[in-house]
Amino acid sequence: MALLALTLAGCGGGGGPDPFPSHFNTEVVWQADIPAAGQSTCFDFDAGSEVPTCLGNAWDLKITGRQDEAPMLFTNSGSSGTGQGGVYVRRAANGTIQQVLMKWFHLEQWKDGATNPANREPLPADAYVADANGSLLNVPATLRGLDEDHGWFIKYTDASRAQAAGFAPLAGVLGADPERGALIRGGEGNNYARMRLKRVSYQDPKNLNSAQRWTIQFYAQLPGR
């Protein structure tokens, strides 16, 4: 079950109307209860709700539980679904993928999921990458000091460092990093969202094996809105 909020995002302060207003004007919050290992839950950010089955193009983001590991994220595309979704990637000059997750303040500069914010030119056809034997949303872990940096979250390997960062004083606890996020295209192919992980909570804060809930925030660009 997911609790959610669907609201129009507020506009900025004075100075007159923005000549290039953002189309990411619908905020959706998915409080996703992580399913059991091998099970999946899918969300439609157009409707602001989970869908009964992960079939067709009506869903936009999938979470799949894993045994003793963090869940995985998928778009409705390629090997993960029959939709037209995908993950926006930044490419190097030679065309290789350079970056998937971005700093959130960079994502906030995007006003249209189909337009380059730097020059307002349409994005190339390969800007969004479909899932293939997994999803680029699941970035490889690196080290942040002595802890594991998984992009969306930090896995703290020391209880004191976890506590100093504001999380439960447990080695192995996951702490969300809302300063990073991704740009995805939804299953319908004409809907987009800036998304980030806002919070990871545990049913029993003293037991890392208890059920997890991930709070994922979307700023969606929806057709006709």
Coordinates of C-alpha atoms in Angstrom, one line a residue:
M1 CA 0.0 0.0 0.0
A2 CA 1.2 3.5 -0.7
L3 CA 0.2 6.9 0.8
L4 CA 0.6 9.7 -1.7
A5 CA -0.1 13.3 -2.4
L6 CA -0.9 14.8 -5.7
T7 CA -0.7 18.6 -5.9
L8 CA 0.2 21.4 -8.3
A9 CA 3.7 22.7 -7.5
G10 CA 3.7 26.3 -6.4
C11 CA 5.1 29.1 -8.5
G12 CA 8.1 31.3 -7.6
G13 CA 8.1 34.8 -6.2
G14 CA 7.7 38.2 -8.0
G15 CA 9.4 39.6 -11.0
G16 CA 6.6 38.8 -13.5
P17 CA 5.7 35.6 -15.3
D18 CA 8.5 33.2 -16.3
P19 CA 8.9 33.4 -20.1
F20 CA 9.9 29.7 -19.9
P21 CA 7.7 28.2 -17.2
S22 CA 8.4 24.7 -16.0
H23 CA 6.2 21.8 -17.2
F24 CA 7.2 19.8 -14.2
N25 CA 4.3 21.2 -12.3
T26 CA 2.7 18.2 -10.6
E27 CA 4.2 16.9 -7.4
V28 CA 3.6 13.3 -6.5
V29 CA 4.9 11.5 -3.5
W30 CA 4.9 7.7 -3.4
Q31 CA 5.4 6.1 0.0
A32 CA 6.3 2.6 -1.3
D33 CA 6.2 -0.4 1.0
I34 CA 9.1 -2.5 -0.4
P35 CA 7.7 -5.9 -1.5
A36 CA 9.2 -9.3 -0.6
A37 CA 12.2 -10.6 -2.5
G38 CA 11.3 -11.3 -6.1
Q39 CA 8.0 -9.4 -5.9
S40 CA 7.4 -6.0 -7.6
T41 CA 5.2 -3.0 -7.0
C42 CA 4.5 -0.5 -9.8
F43 CA 3.5 3.2 -9.7
D44 CA 1.8 5.5 -12.2
F45 CA 2.8 9.1 -11.5
D46 CA 0.1 10.4 -13.9
A47 CA -2.7 9.0 -11.6
G48 CA -0.6 9.3 -8.5
S49 CA -1.3 5.7 -7.5
E50 CA 0.0 2.2 -7.6
V51 CA -1.3 0.0 -10.3
P52 CA -2.9 -3.5 -9.8
T53 CA -0.4 -5.2 -12.1
C54 CA 2.9 -4.2 -13.8
L55 CA 1.4 -4.7 -17.2
G56 CA 0.9 -2.4 -20.2
N57 CA 2.2 1.2 -20.4
A58 CA 0.2 2.7 -17.5
W59 CA 2.9 2.3 -15.0
D60 CA 6.1 4.5 -14.8
L61 CA 8.3 3.2 -12.0
K62 CA 8.8 -0.4 -10.6
I63 CA 10.3 -1.4 -7.3
T64 CA 11.4 -5.0 -6.9
G65 CA 12.4 -6.5 -3.6
R66 CA 15.6 -8.5 -3.0
Q67 CA 16.7 -10.9 -0.3
D68 CA 19.1 -9.2 2.1
E69 CA 19.8 -6.4 -0.3
A70 CA 18.3 -3.0 -1.2
P71 CA 15.4 -3.1 -3.7
M72 CA 15.9 -2.3 -7.4
L73 CA 14.3 0.4 -9.5
F74 CA 13.1 0.0 -13.1
T75 CA 11.4 2.0 -15.8
N76 CA 8.6 0.8 -18.0
S77 CA 10.8 0.0 -21.0
G78 CA 13.0 -2.6 -22.7
S79 CA 13.5 -5.7 -20.6
S80 CA 11.4 -4.3 -17.7
G81 CA 8.2 -3.5 -19.4
T82 CA 6.3 -3.0 -22.7
G83 CA 6.0 0.8 -22.3
Q84 CA 8.0 3.6 -23.9
G85 CA 9.8 4.8 -20.7
G86 CA 13.5 5.2 -20.1
V87 CA 16.2 7.0 -18.1
Y88 CA 17.8 10.2 -19.2
V89 CA 21.6 10.0 -19.5
R90 CA 24.3 12.5 -20.1
R91 CA 26.8 11.4 -22.7
A92 CA 30.5 12.1 -23.3
A93 CA 31.6 13.5 -26.6
N94 CA 32.2 10.0 -28.0
G95 CA 28.6 9.0 -27.1
T96 CA 29.4 6.8 -24.1
I97 CA 27.1 7.2 -21.1
Q98 CA 28.7 9.6 -18.6
Q99 CA 26.1 10.2 -15.9
V100 CA 22.7 9.0 -14.9
L101 CA 22.0 10.5 -11.5
M102 CA 22.4 14.3 -11.2
K103 CA 22.6 16.8 -8.4
W104 CA 19.0 17.9 -7.6
F105 CA 19.8 21.6 -8.1
H106 CA 20.8 20.7 -11.7
L107 CA 17.6 18.7 -12.2
E108 CA 15.6 21.7 -11.0
Q109 CA 16.9 23.6 -14.1
W110 CA 14.9 21.3 -16.4
K111 CA 11.6 22.7 -17.5
D112 CA 10.7 20.2 -20.2
G113 CA 11.6 16.5 -20.3
A114 CA 12.0 16.6 -24.1
T115 CA 14.1 19.8 -24.3
N116 CA 17.7 20.5 -23.4
P117 CA 17.7 23.2 -20.7
A118 CA 21.0 24.7 -21.9
N119 CA 19.9 25.6 -25.4
R120 CA 16.2 24.8 -25.5
E121 CA 16.8 22.4 -28.4
P122 CA 14.9 19.1 -28.6
L123 CA 16.8 16.2 -27.0
P124 CA 18.3 13.6 -29.4
A125 CA 16.6 10.3 -29.8
D126 CA 19.1 8.4 -27.6
A127 CA 18.8 10.8 -24.7
Y128 CA 16.5 8.3 -22.8
V129 CA 17.8 4.8 -22.5
A130 CA 15.5 1.8 -22.1
D131 CA 16.1 -0.9 -19.5
A132 CA 18.2 -3.8 -20.7
N133 CA 18.9 -6.7 -18.3
G134 CA 18.3 -4.3 -15.5
S135 CA 18.0 -0.5 -15.3
L136 CA 20.5 2.3 -15.3
L137 CA 18.7 3.7 -12.3
N138 CA 20.5 1.1 -10.2
V139 CA 23.9 2.7 -10.2
P140 CA 27.1 0.8 -9.1
A141 CA 28.1 1.4 -5.5
T142 CA 31.1 3.5 -4.8
L143 CA 32.8 4.5 -1.5
R144 CA 32.0 7.7 0.3
G145 CA 34.7 7.7 2.9
L146 CA 34.2 4.3 4.6
D147 CA 30.5 4.0 3.7
E148 CA 28.8 2.6 0.5
D149 CA 27.4 5.3 -1.8
H150 CA 24.5 3.8 -3.9
G151 CA 23.5 7.1 -5.5
W152 CA 20.0 7.2 -4.1
F153 CA 21.2 6.3 -0.6
I154 CA 24.2 5.8 1.6
K155 CA 24.7 2.5 3.3
Y156 CA 26.5 3.3 6.6
T157 CA 28.9 0.7 7.7
D158 CA 29.5 2.2 11.1
A159 CA 26.8 2.9 13.7
S160 CA 28.4 6.1 14.9
R161 CA 28.7 7.6 11.4
A162 CA 25.0 6.7 10.7
Q163 CA 24.0 8.5 13.9
A164 CA 26.1 11.5 13.1
A165 CA 24.3 11.8 9.7
G166 CA 20.9 11.8 11.5
F167 CA 20.0 8.1 11.0
A168 CA 19.5 5.2 13.3
P169 CA 22.7 4.2 15.1
L170 CA 23.0 0.9 13.3
A171 CA 25.7 -0.5 11.0
G172 CA 24.1 -1.2 7.7
V173 CA 21.3 1.3 7.9
L174 CA 20.3 3.0 4.6
G175 CA 20.1 6.8 4.6
A176 CA 18.4 8.5 1.6
D177 CA 20.3 11.2 -0.3
P178 CA 17.7 13.6 -1.6
E179 CA 20.4 15.9 -3.1
R180 CA 20.6 13.6 -6.1
G181 CA 18.0 12.3 -8.5
A182 CA 17.2 11.2 -12.0
L183 CA 15.0 12.2 -14.9
I184 CA 12.8 9.5 -16.3
R185 CA 10.3 9.1 -19.1
G186 CA 7.0 7.3 -18.2
G187 CA 5.5 4.3 -19.8
E188 CA 3.2 6.3 -22.1
G189 CA 6.2 8.0 -23.7
N190 CA 5.0 11.6 -23.4
N191 CA 5.2 11.9 -19.6
Y192 CA 8.3 12.7 -17.7
A193 CA 9.4 13.2 -14.1
R194 CA 12.3 14.4 -12.0
M195 CA 12.5 12.0 -9.1
R196 CA 14.5 11.5 -5.9
L197 CA 14.5 9.3 -2.8
K198 CA 13.5 11.4 0.1
R199 CA 13.5 8.9 2.9
V200 CA 14.1 5.3 3.9
S201 CA 12.2 4.1 7.0
Y202 CA 12.0 0.8 8.8
Q203 CA 8.9 -0.7 10.4
D204 CA 11.1 -1.4 13.4
P205 CA 13.8 1.3 13.6
K206 CA 16.0 -1.0 15.6
N207 CA 15.8 -4.0 13.2
L208 CA 17.3 -3.6 9.7
N209 CA 15.5 -6.8 8.6
S210 CA 12.1 -5.3 9.2
A211 CA 10.0 -4.0 6.4
Q212 CA 11.2 -0.9 4.6
R213 CA 9.2 2.0 3.2
W214 CA 10.8 4.3 0.5
T215 CA 9.4 7.8 0.1
I216 CA 10.0 8.8 -3.5
Q217 CA 9.2 12.3 -4.7
F218 CA 8.3 13.1 -8.3
Y219 CA 7.9 16.4 -10.1
A220 CA 5.9 15.2 -13.1
Q221 CA 5.3 16.6 -16.5
L222 CA 2.0 15.3 -17.7
P223 CA 0.2 15.7 -21.0
G224 CA -2.4 18.5 -20.9
R225 CA -1.3 19.9 -17.5

